Coordinates of C-alpha atoms and ligand atoms in Angstrom, one line a residue:
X1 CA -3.4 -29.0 19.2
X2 CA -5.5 -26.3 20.0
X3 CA -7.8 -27.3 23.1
X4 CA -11.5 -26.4 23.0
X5 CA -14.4 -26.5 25.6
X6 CA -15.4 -30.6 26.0
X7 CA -19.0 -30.7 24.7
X8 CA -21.7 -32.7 26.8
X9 CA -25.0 -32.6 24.7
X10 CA -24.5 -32.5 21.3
X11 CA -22.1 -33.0 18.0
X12 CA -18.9 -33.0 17.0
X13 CA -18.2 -33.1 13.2
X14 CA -14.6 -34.0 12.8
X15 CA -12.4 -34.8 9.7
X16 CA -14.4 -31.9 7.6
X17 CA -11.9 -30.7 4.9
X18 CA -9.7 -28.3 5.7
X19 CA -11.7 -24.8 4.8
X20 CA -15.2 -26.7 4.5
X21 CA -16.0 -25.9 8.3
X22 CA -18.2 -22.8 7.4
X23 CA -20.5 -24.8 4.5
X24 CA -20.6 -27.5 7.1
X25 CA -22.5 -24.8 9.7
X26 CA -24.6 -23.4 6.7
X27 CA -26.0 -27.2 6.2
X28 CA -26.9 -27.5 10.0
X29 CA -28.2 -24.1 9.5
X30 CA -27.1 -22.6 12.4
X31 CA -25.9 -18.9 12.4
X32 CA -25.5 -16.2 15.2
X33 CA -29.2 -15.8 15.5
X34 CA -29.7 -19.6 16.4
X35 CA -27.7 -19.2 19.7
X36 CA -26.0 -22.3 19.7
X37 CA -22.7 -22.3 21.8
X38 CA -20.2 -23.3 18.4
X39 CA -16.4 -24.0 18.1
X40 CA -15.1 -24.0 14.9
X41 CA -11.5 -24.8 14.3
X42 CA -10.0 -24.5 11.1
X43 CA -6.7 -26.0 10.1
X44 CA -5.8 -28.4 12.7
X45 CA -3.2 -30.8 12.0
X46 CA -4.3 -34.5 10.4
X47 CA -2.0 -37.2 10.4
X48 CA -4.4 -38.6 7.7
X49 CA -5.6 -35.6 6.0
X50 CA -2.8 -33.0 6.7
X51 CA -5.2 -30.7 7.7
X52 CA -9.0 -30.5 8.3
X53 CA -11.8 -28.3 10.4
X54 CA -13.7 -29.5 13.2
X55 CA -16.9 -28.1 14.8
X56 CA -18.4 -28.9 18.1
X57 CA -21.9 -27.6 18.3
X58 CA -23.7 -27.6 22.0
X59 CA -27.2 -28.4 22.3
X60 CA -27.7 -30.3 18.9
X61 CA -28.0 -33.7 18.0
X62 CA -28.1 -33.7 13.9
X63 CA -29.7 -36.3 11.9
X64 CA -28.6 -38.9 9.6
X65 CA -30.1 -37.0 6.8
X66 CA -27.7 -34.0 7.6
X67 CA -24.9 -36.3 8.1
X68 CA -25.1 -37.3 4.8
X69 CA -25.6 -33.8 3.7
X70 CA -21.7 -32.8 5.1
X71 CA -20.4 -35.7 3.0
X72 CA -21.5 -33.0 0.0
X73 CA -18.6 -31.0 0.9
X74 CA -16.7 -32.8 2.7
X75 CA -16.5 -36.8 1.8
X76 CA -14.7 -38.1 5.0
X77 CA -16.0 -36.6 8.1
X78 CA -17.3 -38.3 10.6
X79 CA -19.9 -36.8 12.9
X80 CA -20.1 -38.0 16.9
X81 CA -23.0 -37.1 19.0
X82 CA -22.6 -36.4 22.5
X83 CA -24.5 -36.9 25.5
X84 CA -23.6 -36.3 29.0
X85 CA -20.0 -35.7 27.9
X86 CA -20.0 -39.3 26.2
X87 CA -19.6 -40.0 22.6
X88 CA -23.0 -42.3 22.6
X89 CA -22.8 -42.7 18.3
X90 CA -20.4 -42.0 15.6
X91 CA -21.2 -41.6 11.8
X92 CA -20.0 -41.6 9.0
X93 CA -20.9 -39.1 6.7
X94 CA -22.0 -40.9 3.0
X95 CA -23.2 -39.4 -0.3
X96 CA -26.8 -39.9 -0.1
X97 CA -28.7 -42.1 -3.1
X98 CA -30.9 -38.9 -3.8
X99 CA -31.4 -35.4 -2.1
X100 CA -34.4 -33.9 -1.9
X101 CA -34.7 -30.7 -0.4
X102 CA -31.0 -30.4 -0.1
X103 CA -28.7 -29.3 -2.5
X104 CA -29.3 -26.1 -5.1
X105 CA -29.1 -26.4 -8.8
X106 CA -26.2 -24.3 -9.7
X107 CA -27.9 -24.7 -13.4
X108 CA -29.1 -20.8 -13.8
X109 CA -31.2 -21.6 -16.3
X110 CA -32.9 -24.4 -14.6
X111 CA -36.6 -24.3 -13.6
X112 CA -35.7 -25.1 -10.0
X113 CA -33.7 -22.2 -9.7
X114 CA -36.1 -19.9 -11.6
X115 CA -39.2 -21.0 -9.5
X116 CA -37.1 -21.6 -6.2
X117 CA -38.4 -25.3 -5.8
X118 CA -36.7 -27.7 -3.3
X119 CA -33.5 -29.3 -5.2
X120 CA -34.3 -32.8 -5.9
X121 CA -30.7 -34.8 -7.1
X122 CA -30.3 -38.5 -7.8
X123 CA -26.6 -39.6 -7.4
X124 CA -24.8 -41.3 -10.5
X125 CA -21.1 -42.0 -9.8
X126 CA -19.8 -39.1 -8.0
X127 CA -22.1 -36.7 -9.4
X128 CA -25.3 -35.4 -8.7
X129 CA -28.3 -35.5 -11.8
X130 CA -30.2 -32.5 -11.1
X131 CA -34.3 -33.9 -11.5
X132 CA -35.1 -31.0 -13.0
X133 CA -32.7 -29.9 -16.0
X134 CA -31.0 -33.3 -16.0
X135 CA -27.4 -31.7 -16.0
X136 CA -24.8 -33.4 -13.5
X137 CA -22.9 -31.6 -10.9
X138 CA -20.1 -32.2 -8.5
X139 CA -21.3 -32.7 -4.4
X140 CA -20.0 -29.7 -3.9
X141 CA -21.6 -27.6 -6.3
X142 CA -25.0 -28.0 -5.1
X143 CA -23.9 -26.0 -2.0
Ligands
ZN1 ZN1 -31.3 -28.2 -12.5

């Protein structure tokens, strides 16, 4: 397995499906211009999942909230914060009972999209119930 830098302040997000990594750094919003130190690997080898991403970010602790945000596109990751080069708390990443502020409507002809409100999304089963035009949509969609 490919070795990479040991973090000591901030996440690791492992067990993000394989190929999700990149929607996974759009959530936490981070990009070139927010400097972060950031190893993405892509494609490592799973003995659960056969193969999955994993991204260490430096300098950031994330929030429940955007933990449950990942589980949009990716269902099974598990998100670890770091301190002083100690895991100090693991999470799971869950499909939140509503999203507001997270999440597009992929709907074009919804209002939300139109006016470019904040998405607001009650879950139902595995799907998503857009507040708006009332139309259901996968997790994954809405990213
Ligand atoms: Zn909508």
């Amino acid at each position: 397995m490919l070795k990479v830098d040991i973090i000591e302040h901030g996440t690791v997000v492992d067990h993000i499906k394989a190929g999700m990594g990149k929607k996974v750094l759009d959530i936490l919003g981070i990009d070139e211009k927010s400097g972060n130190r950031v190893a993405l690997v892509m494609n490592v080898h799973s003995g659960k999942m056969g193969k999955k991403d994993i991204l260490k970010v430096e300098g950031v602790l994330i929030s429940k909230e955007k933990t449950d945000a990942i589980a949009l596109v990716s269902p099974r990751a598990s998100v670890n914060l770091v301190k002083d080069g100690k895991v100090v708390e693991k999470k799971q990443a869950e499909l939140p009972e509503s999203l507001h502020g997270i999440g597009r409507c992929p709907n074009p002809n919804c209002i939300s999209t139109q006016e470019k409100a904040r998405g607001r999304f009650r879950l139902e089963g595995q799907k998503y119930r857009c507040g708006y035009c009332e139309r259901t949509f996968k997790p994954e969609e809405l990213v």
